[in-house]
Structures are given as structure tokens and as C-alpha cells.
Amino acid sequence: MHKDGYDVQDTLDAQDVLVVGAGPAGLALAVDLARRGVRALVVERAEGLFPGSRGKGVQPRTREVFDDLGVGEAIGAAGGPYPVAVIWRDGLRQGEHPMFDDSEEAGDSPYREPWMVPQWRTQEILAARLAELGGEVAFGRELVDITQDAEGVTAEFASGPPLRARYAVAADGGRSTVRRVLGIGMAGETVDPNPVLVADVRVDGLDRENWHVFPPAADGGGFLALCPLAGTRDFQLTAQFPEGADIALTLDGIRAVVAARSHLAPEAVTQVHWASDFRPRAALADAFRQGRILLAGDAAHVHSPAGGQGLNTSVQDAYNLGWKLGAVLGGRAPESLLDTYEEERRPVAAEMLGLSTRIHRGEARRGAATRQLGLGYRESSLAVETRTGLPEDAVRAGDRAPDGEAGDGGRLFDAFRGPHWTLLAVGTAPGAALPALPTVRTVRVPSQAAYGDGLFLVRPDGYVGWAGTTAAGATRYAARTGL
């Protein structure tokens, strides 16, 4: 990957998509575009990838996404399950509690529980996959302006030449320069006025089997928590402070916090790899698209870290958008398909913002909803359900397509994996007529309780787009969505 990025393009019209920001959303989108043969360049203002652990929770639905993008095994190997929290008081263990409620969902996913992977490692894995696919990240390219016309967008940078692309995606974080330049508002609220310190530290004197929580003392001060980061020798430290407090991000400052709020001596903190502070906030962009420029990830929605929804919602933005950009750029679908990105993702982001806020305030638990397996798009204009008389729990158009047996010893997720659409024929007679869709992978499977008998067009992002009992209507649907 280029450190200066200036030799990535030879002409101003080199790219199909310019992705601004090399965070989880930007990298995931670039991976999805690269495997579709779309020319995309990621530009990042920093000189390297984000170095901290901030978004460390990977929810089951996101693990499914990562599996499809070709990084499932690497994410699995890099992380581990969340540890049980142990509560400390006056140097003594007071009790334990799990961080997440037990899963009660049906076994329709290979992933059941949240997986802990430090954000820096997730981004390294995605960047390596992008390089494997021939994609690139141009570091040290700080965007200062972006304009658009009928043919594309032009991005200007603090240094180096401008870049031209047919579309641009702003994945440049909660303080998005692109969103500001476009004048898109972002309404929200302060979830908690008390600031929080978060840092990656090396600590002696604590076991790595538990998430160590030190509640606020009776004489004031905030909580302290030290969570062992899977796949490393480090802990993620979080500590809350009173509103208006001056937070020191230095080794000495962090040592003082640990010593004041736990039984550990200052010297127990031997290293600080990364530190930051923030005030928990929830905010949602007024629009996710303006012409040829789209917003994804924190540029579109900012979450409290409670519940682990931010990174996951961001990656799933990218997963929703990638196949749509690919279809439009390939001339297989009208540009209006891009309107369904905001139509589908903005309500999901709003729902996850509300959930994160309720968890932060102690009004909800981390459970089935935080795993995101139940999210879907039933109200989307892309969800066409032609069957009637379905039972309450039946899979419908707009729902995530569940895993199941494929009838040949494999799994449905094996058939879905890849950038293609899948026509799933469930319980149909061997000679039954199927829609003539040459670019779609067709899979016949025996009757399955989760689906019920019928035909299902499964989108590249794993959601049922169209469902029916006969082939009628499937061809019309295909023409609209770029199959």
C-alpha cells in the first residue's frame, strides 16, 4: 500500500468509486467492490490505520458478513469470546456477571455470540484482504473539498493531486469532512455528559480470564474497567469522569486513575499503546445520499459504545451499498437503485442508535437485538413478497436469509457466499419450472421449516429480495435490481 498515495492514479478519471476513510466501513466497502471488479480507491488522512481497540465487539451478523467477504477465518483466529465480568471492591472480588444475555435464537447461523477483536486488528485484516484483491489505500491524503457534476465527483486534498471518480462514499467518521462540505445536518443528543477515557494498556497483576470492573467509590469518582483484549497481551481500559474533568492521556495520568480506582499500584500499568477520550453521543445524519456522494459508518451515525453496535452497523452499511454500486456501475441496474441504500439503512441505524442509548442508560440488556441477526428490510421497496397466508414466523421478503442444510452435505451459506444473487428453490418438484436468470446461482433444496416451500431470490448481501410460489414476477424483479 502507498504511504503517500500519489502514484495510485495516473489520470483524474482513474476510479469508479472514491472511498474516503480507511475505517471498518471504508475498508469493508472497498473489499466488496474489489471482488466485483469495481475500480475503487480508499483515501485516508492519517499516515496509517487506526491504532486503537475502540470498536472491539463483532456481532454474529457481522461475522456472517466477514465470512462472505473472505475474512471470516482470520477474524475468528484473531479474537475470542467475551470474558465474564468480575466486580471488585476494596481489592476483593465481589461477584461475577456475563456481559451478554444467553442467545435464544434458532440455530440458523454459524455464529451465536459476540466475538471480541480489537478494532486495529479488524482493520488490519480487512486491509490485507483488500490488498489481496488488488485494492489500495492511499494514506496521508486529507480531503478538504469535494464537488460533483452530472458525470462524477472531484475530490481536493491538502496536498497532492485531486482525484476524480464516478461516485464517492464518505466513511470518514463522526466528524466527517465530506458531510460538512455537503452541508448535511446530523441531529442527535448527548447520551451521557460525563466523559470517558479509553486506552489500550499493558497491566500486571490481573488475570486475563475476566473483564475486571471497579465500580465508583462512595466518595465520588467514576468507574474503571479493564478488559483483556483477545489475541493480545493488553487490556482495554475505560474510565468515566465527572463532566468538565481534565483527562490526562499520558502514562502518568492513566497510572494515577488506575491506582485511585483499584487495588493496583501505579507501576502495574507498564505501557500505554493508545489513548483517547470522548463524550457518549447518539446522532443520525439527515440524509445518507446527496447525488453521487453517499455516507456510511460513523459519517452517517454516531453511537454510544454500549452494546457494541457502531462498528457492526457501519460494516453492514458497506455490505448493503457494495452490491448496489456494483450493479449501477456495471450498467445492470438504474441509478435509482442507490436510493434504496438510505431507504434501508437509515431506519436500521436509527434503531441501533436507540438500542445503544438504552443500553448505556441501563434501560436494556445486551441480548438478541444486539446480535443483529433479526435486522431486515421488510418495508423496503426492494422487498417483494408474493405469497399469502404465511405463518407468523415464516421468512419473508426483506428478512435475512437463514442458514440451513443445502441437501448435498453443505450449507446454504456456502451457496450464498460470493458477490452473486442466489435463486433458492425450496421443496419444489424436480421438474418444476424456474425463472430464466442466467447470472443467478440456482440451488434446489428439500423443504425447510425456516423458509417454507417456494422460490426465494437471495440478494448478494444475504437478504431475501423476492419470494413466491411460482416463477411469475421474478424476471421483472431481476430487471429492476441488476441481477
XYZ file of C-alpha atoms in Angstrom:
483
model
C 0.000 0.000 0.000
C 1.169 3.510 -0.783
C 2.215 5.744 2.068
C 1.875 8.916 0.035
C -0.820 7.631 -2.327
C 0.145 9.959 -5.150
C 1.111 7.256 -7.645
C -2.151 5.354 -7.290
C -3.822 7.138 -10.193
C -2.363 8.416 -13.427
C -5.375 10.417 -14.627
C -8.185 12.259 -12.902
C -10.709 9.715 -14.215
C -8.996 6.648 -12.773
C -11.627 5.457 -10.292
C -15.180 4.234 -10.282
C -15.551 4.862 -6.535
C -13.566 7.040 -4.160
C -13.900 5.826 -0.564
C -12.967 8.500 1.970
C -11.755 6.910 5.201
C -9.944 3.643 5.940
C -12.032 2.624 8.948
C -14.145 -0.548 9.155
C -16.867 0.807 6.856
C -14.491 2.129 4.223
C -12.322 -0.971 4.140
C -15.280 -3.372 4.081
C -16.835 -1.428 1.205
C -13.563 -1.416 -0.715
C -13.221 -5.187 -0.257
C -16.767 -5.750 -1.517
C -16.199 -3.501 -4.529
C -12.827 -5.059 -5.337
C -14.252 -8.566 -5.504
C -16.814 -7.221 -8.005
C -14.111 -5.803 -10.245
C -15.023 -2.202 -9.407
C -12.123 0.262 -9.519
C -12.125 1.833 -6.073
C -9.533 3.761 -4.106
C -9.567 4.348 -0.358
C -8.056 7.641 0.805
C -7.154 8.168 4.462
C -5.968 11.392 6.087
C -3.834 9.571 8.677
C -0.459 8.066 7.871
C -1.650 4.569 8.791
C -4.556 2.509 10.035
C -6.336 3.372 13.297
C -4.151 2.067 16.165
C -6.733 1.528 18.930
C -9.140 -1.130 20.156
C -12.237 1.110 20.364
C -14.771 -0.975 18.376
C -13.811 -4.378 19.739
C -17.159 -6.219 19.506
C -18.004 -8.144 16.335
C -21.637 -9.263 16.419
C -22.862 -12.539 14.847
C -24.428 -10.827 11.833
C -21.174 -9.013 11.109
C -19.278 -12.284 11.399
C -21.561 -13.619 8.661
C -20.676 -10.575 6.561
C -16.965 -11.078 7.177
C -17.264 -14.723 6.202
C -18.775 -13.689 2.875
C -16.059 -11.066 2.312
C -13.366 -13.697 2.750
C -12.049 -12.717 6.194
C -14.167 -14.967 8.402
C -11.372 -17.344 9.350
C -8.938 -14.516 10.051
C -11.442 -12.724 12.296
C -12.131 -15.982 14.114
C -8.449 -16.616 14.695
C -7.754 -13.033 15.800
C -10.364 -12.881 18.557
C -12.225 -14.766 21.215
C -15.454 -14.784 23.226
C -16.253 -12.023 25.666
C -14.988 -12.796 29.181
C -17.235 -12.849 32.222
C -17.051 -9.635 34.243
C -15.780 -9.761 37.800
C -16.686 -6.948 40.203
C -14.013 -5.675 42.580
C -14.398 -3.714 45.812
C -11.548 -2.869 48.194
C -9.259 -5.357 46.476
C -11.703 -8.258 46.822
C -13.836 -9.993 44.204
C -17.498 -9.313 44.920
C -19.182 -11.386 42.224
C -19.418 -12.143 38.520
C -21.888 -11.498 35.727
C -21.936 -12.181 31.972
C -21.721 -9.179 29.688
C -24.380 -10.549 27.319
C -27.624 -12.448 27.850
C -27.704 -16.009 26.522
C -28.783 -16.360 22.911
C -32.311 -17.677 22.380
C -32.243 -17.567 18.587
C -32.746 -20.580 16.373
C -29.656 -22.290 15.031
C -29.820 -20.552 11.655
C -26.349 -19.000 11.876
C -22.901 -20.475 12.437
C -22.260 -17.596 14.829
C -24.212 -17.272 18.044
C -22.302 -14.930 20.363
C -20.361 -11.658 20.044
C -16.678 -12.043 19.229
C -14.019 -9.752 20.622
C -11.414 -8.455 18.162
C -9.576 -5.152 18.736
C -10.589 -2.654 16.077
C -6.999 -2.160 14.928
C -6.754 -5.880 14.205
C -10.087 -5.976 12.341
C -8.867 -3.153 10.136
C -5.537 -4.877 9.507
C -7.389 -7.998 8.373
C -9.681 -6.034 6.051
C -6.749 -4.068 4.621
C -4.839 -7.275 3.939
C -7.872 -8.743 2.164
C -8.199 -5.572 0.097
C -4.554 -5.801 -0.961
C -5.061 -9.471 -1.841
C -7.880 -8.416 -4.190
C -5.733 -5.742 -5.805
C -7.223 -2.773 -3.974
C -5.286 0.086 -2.445
C -5.303 2.583 0.419
C -3.673 5.980 -0.106
C -2.566 7.249 3.301
C -1.753 10.846 4.143
C -4.490 12.219 1.882
C -6.565 14.715 3.822
C -9.684 15.646 1.874
C -10.517 19.346 2.070
C -13.217 19.732 -0.575
C -15.442 17.632 -2.789
C -17.707 18.684 -5.638
C -19.888 16.807 -8.076
C -21.398 17.170 -11.526
C -23.521 15.037 -13.820
C -20.645 12.675 -14.583
C -18.858 12.241 -11.284
C -17.114 13.791 -8.294
C -13.850 15.662 -7.818
C -12.009 15.487 -4.510
C -9.399 18.044 -3.458
C -6.747 17.308 -0.839
C -4.488 19.279 1.481
C -1.553 18.041 -0.582
C -1.167 16.063 -3.752
C -3.284 15.993 -6.900
C -7.094 15.918 -6.963
C -8.949 12.705 -7.672
C -11.881 12.111 -9.957
C -14.393 9.244 -9.599
C -17.888 8.368 -10.738
C -19.113 8.074 -7.133
C -17.739 8.828 -3.686
C -18.553 7.312 -0.312
C -17.876 9.261 2.881
C -16.652 6.843 5.523
C -14.563 9.458 7.285
C -16.006 9.248 10.783
C -18.235 11.197 13.100
C -16.527 14.489 12.263
C -16.853 13.753 8.543
C -15.319 16.426 6.336
C -17.410 15.204 3.416
C -20.654 15.544 5.352
C -19.687 19.054 6.448
C -18.769 20.143 2.923
C -22.073 18.811 1.605
C -23.972 20.657 4.311
C -25.791 17.530 5.535
C -27.002 18.022 9.086
C -26.612 15.482 11.871
C -29.206 15.595 14.621
C -28.517 13.910 17.923
C -28.213 14.063 21.666
C -25.649 13.691 24.398
C -26.165 10.224 25.831
C -24.116 10.992 28.922
C -22.477 14.331 29.857
C -19.691 12.522 31.710
C -16.600 11.987 29.518
C -14.941 8.597 29.160
C -11.285 7.685 28.824
C -10.476 4.657 26.669
C -6.961 3.291 26.245
C -5.016 0.185 25.266
C -2.647 -0.634 28.111
C -0.320 -3.330 29.385
C -1.165 -4.170 33.004
C 0.373 -6.547 35.519
C -1.498 -8.138 38.399
C -4.806 -9.112 36.776
C -5.896 -12.410 35.245
C -6.874 -12.474 31.570
C -9.917 -14.706 32.038
C -12.155 -11.908 33.313
C -13.299 -8.401 32.468
C -12.314 -6.508 35.632
C -14.809 -3.861 36.766
C -14.186 -1.402 39.599
C -17.420 0.465 40.463
C -17.306 4.094 41.609
C -16.260 4.560 45.217
C -18.720 6.015 47.703
C -16.649 9.201 47.971
C -17.051 10.026 44.284
C -15.228 9.398 41.045
C -16.286 7.211 38.161
C -15.949 3.553 37.299
C -12.858 1.811 35.959
C -12.896 -1.290 33.771
C -10.046 -3.346 32.348
C -10.968 -5.837 29.646
C -8.382 -8.320 28.312
C -8.142 -7.917 24.550
C -8.316 -11.280 22.818
C -5.279 -12.183 20.769
C -3.019 -9.704 22.596
C -1.307 -9.245 25.952
C -3.116 -5.944 26.504
C -6.239 -4.643 28.221
C -8.732 -2.071 27.042
C -9.133 0.462 29.846
C -12.296 2.520 30.192
C -12.879 5.071 32.931
C -15.638 7.615 33.413
C -15.066 11.128 34.755
C -17.263 13.952 36.033
C -18.462 16.477 33.499
C -15.780 19.071 32.796
C -12.924 16.951 34.152
C -9.436 17.379 32.727
C -8.424 13.929 31.424
C -4.714 13.185 31.085
C -3.950 10.749 28.270
C -0.345 10.216 29.383
C 1.172 7.156 31.039
C 1.407 9.001 34.367
C -2.190 10.217 34.093
C -3.528 6.739 33.372
C -1.428 5.233 36.150
C -2.967 7.734 38.585
C -6.508 6.758 37.531
C -5.794 3.035 37.921
C -4.192 3.486 41.325
C -7.010 5.709 42.606
C -9.828 3.404 41.493
C -8.423 -0.090 42.012
C -6.167 -2.092 44.322
C -3.366 -1.936 41.732
C -0.233 0.155 42.208
C 0.582 2.819 39.603
C 3.509 0.742 38.342
C 1.112 -2.073 37.393
C 0.437 -0.092 34.210
C 3.607 -0.691 32.250
C 2.651 0.621 28.806
C 0.048 2.791 27.092
C -0.253 1.980 23.389
C -3.148 4.302 22.529
C -5.485 6.607 24.473
C -8.443 8.838 23.703
C -11.399 10.450 25.414
C -14.961 11.091 24.258
C -18.418 12.055 25.416
C -21.027 9.408 24.590
C -23.337 10.770 21.908
C -26.020 9.470 19.549
C -26.557 11.227 16.229
C -28.028 10.442 12.821
C -27.313 12.216 9.528
C -30.290 13.905 7.900
C -29.511 12.128 4.629
C -27.299 9.230 3.566
C -27.032 10.361 -0.057
C -26.562 13.574 -1.957
C -26.285 12.949 -5.680
C -23.181 10.890 -6.408
C -21.913 11.027 -2.826
C -23.112 8.623 -0.132
C -22.457 8.461 3.619
C -21.578 5.290 5.526
C -20.466 4.312 9.011
C -19.828 6.973 11.639
C -20.162 9.668 8.975
C -23.857 8.710 8.898
C -24.497 7.654 12.511
C -22.616 8.020 15.807
C -23.316 5.596 18.674
C -22.556 5.175 22.321
C -20.131 2.231 22.517
C -22.524 0.414 24.856
C -23.838 -2.743 23.247
C -21.211 -2.853 20.507
C -23.367 -1.561 17.638
C -21.282 1.158 15.980
C -18.654 -0.829 14.079
C -21.191 -3.515 13.208
C -23.786 -1.119 11.834
C -21.012 0.576 9.854
C -19.756 -2.636 8.249
C -23.316 -3.580 7.360
C -23.810 -0.180 5.698
C -20.927 -1.083 3.424
C -22.331 -4.547 2.765
C -25.675 -3.069 1.727
C -24.092 -0.467 -0.522
C -21.388 -2.504 -2.261
C -23.599 -4.691 -4.434
C -25.792 -1.740 -5.383
C -22.859 0.362 -6.536
C -21.543 -2.633 -8.442
C -24.862 -3.158 -10.249
C -25.223 0.526 -11.179
C -21.608 0.936 -12.293
C -21.873 -2.251 -14.332
C -24.896 -0.909 -16.174
C -27.105 -3.721 -14.913
C -29.378 -1.549 -12.767
C -30.703 2.019 -12.904
C -29.129 4.649 -10.705
C -32.344 4.761 -8.677
C -31.200 1.509 -7.039
C -28.848 3.659 -4.944
C -31.857 5.378 -3.383
C -32.647 2.117 -1.609
C -29.399 2.422 0.371
C -30.762 5.257 2.505
C -34.245 3.744 2.424
C -32.940 0.554 4.023
C -30.019 1.610 6.166
C -31.189 4.842 7.791
C -34.074 3.158 9.706
C -31.703 0.398 10.839
C -29.163 2.967 12.027
C -31.891 4.828 13.932
C -32.994 1.589 15.586
C -29.444 0.683 16.607
C -28.817 4.205 17.924
C -31.841 3.882 20.169
C -30.719 0.462 21.362
C -27.179 1.652 22.147
C -28.539 4.606 24.100
C -30.922 2.444 26.139
C -28.121 0.008 26.987
C -25.830 2.867 28.001
C -28.501 4.199 30.354
C -29.260 0.782 31.825
C -32.715 0.576 30.229
C -31.948 -2.519 28.118
C -29.673 -5.549 28.223
C -27.195 -6.826 25.669
C -29.033 -9.739 24.082
C -30.705 -10.920 20.912
C -31.202 -7.431 19.476
C -27.512 -6.529 19.803
C -26.526 -9.603 17.771
C -28.284 -8.012 14.744
C -29.400 -11.332 13.237
C -33.011 -10.167 13.309
C -32.469 -6.934 11.368
C -34.106 -6.770 7.970
C -35.783 -4.700 5.285
C -39.399 -5.870 5.084
C -40.573 -2.304 4.465
C -38.091 -1.711 1.649
C -39.232 -1.190 -1.908
C -36.792 -3.987 -2.788
C -38.715 -6.494 -0.658
C -41.388 -8.131 -2.822
C -43.401 -10.873 -1.124
C -45.969 -12.553 -3.390
C -47.006 -15.438 -1.119
C -50.078 -15.263 1.096
C -51.288 -16.996 4.225
C -47.814 -17.310 5.738
C -47.340 -18.327 9.375
C -46.198 -15.614 11.756
C -42.613 -16.862 11.981
C -42.093 -17.520 8.264
C -39.154 -15.991 6.422
C -40.462 -13.165 4.253
C -39.018 -10.918 1.580
C -36.783 -8.400 3.333
C -35.638 -10.839 6.012
C -32.108 -12.108 6.424
C -31.896 -15.462 4.623
C -31.123 -18.032 7.337
C -28.568 -20.775 7.052
C -29.678 -24.377 6.640
C -28.823 -27.672 5.009
C -28.195 -27.461 1.281
C -29.090 -31.107 0.624
C -25.614 -32.125 -0.572
C -23.878 -32.134 2.778
C -23.148 -28.435 2.525
C -24.821 -25.378 3.982
C -26.941 -22.658 2.407
C -24.382 -20.060 3.468
C -21.846 -21.901 1.299
C -24.154 -21.384 -1.686
C -24.798 -17.732 -0.814
C -21.103 -16.890 -0.343
C -19.853 -14.598 -3.097
C -20.934 -11.435 -4.930
C -23.819 -13.123 -6.763
C -27.580 -13.444 -6.324
C -28.962 -16.885 -5.447
C -32.257 -18.400 -6.551
C -33.222 -20.749 -3.745
C -35.854 -23.311 -4.732
C -37.148 -24.888 -1.532
C -39.281 -28.037 -1.675
C -40.077 -27.646 -5.369
C -40.669 -30.624 -7.640
C -37.525 -31.690 -9.554
C -39.053 -30.737 -12.887
C -40.706 -27.516 -11.749
C -40.091 -24.513 -13.988
C -37.684 -21.939 -12.569
C -37.083 -18.360 -13.705
C -34.587 -17.982 -16.546
C -31.900 -15.969 -14.772
C -28.534 -16.942 -16.258
C -26.408 -14.755 -13.952
C -28.014 -16.126 -10.782
C -26.792 -19.207 -8.922
C -29.683 -21.665 -8.612
C -29.870 -24.004 -5.633
C -32.586 -26.615 -5.070
C -33.061 -27.868 -1.516
C -35.644 -30.045 0.229
C -38.407 -28.467 2.292
C -37.126 -26.481 5.263
C -39.146 -25.230 8.196
C -37.406 -21.852 8.304
C -38.372 -20.992 4.728
C -41.441 -22.974 3.831
C -41.742 -24.205 0.255
C -41.282 -21.687 -2.537
C -38.809 -19.666 -4.553
C -36.522 -17.091 -2.973
C -34.208 -14.618 -4.673
C -31.446 -14.032 -2.115
C -29.561 -10.770 -2.553
C -25.756 -10.570 -2.558
C -25.939 -9.202 0.998
C -27.860 -12.237 2.239
C -31.401 -10.853 2.430
C -34.446 -12.233 0.634
C -35.393 -9.782 -2.099
C -38.281 -11.585 -3.778
C -40.301 -14.615 -2.698
C -43.056 -16.512 -4.477
C -44.520 -19.897 -5.211
C -44.086 -19.684 -8.996
C -41.630 -18.050 -11.347
C -44.093 -15.288 -12.219
C -42.711 -11.894 -11.304
C -39.147 -12.980 -10.693
C -37.918 -11.787 -14.090
C -39.449 -8.330 -13.653
C -37.841 -8.079 -10.218
C -34.490 -9.117 -11.692
C -34.548 -6.326 -14.280
C -35.021 -3.722 -11.573
C -32.210 -4.881 -9.305
C -29.457 -5.694 -11.768
C -29.265 -9.466 -11.491
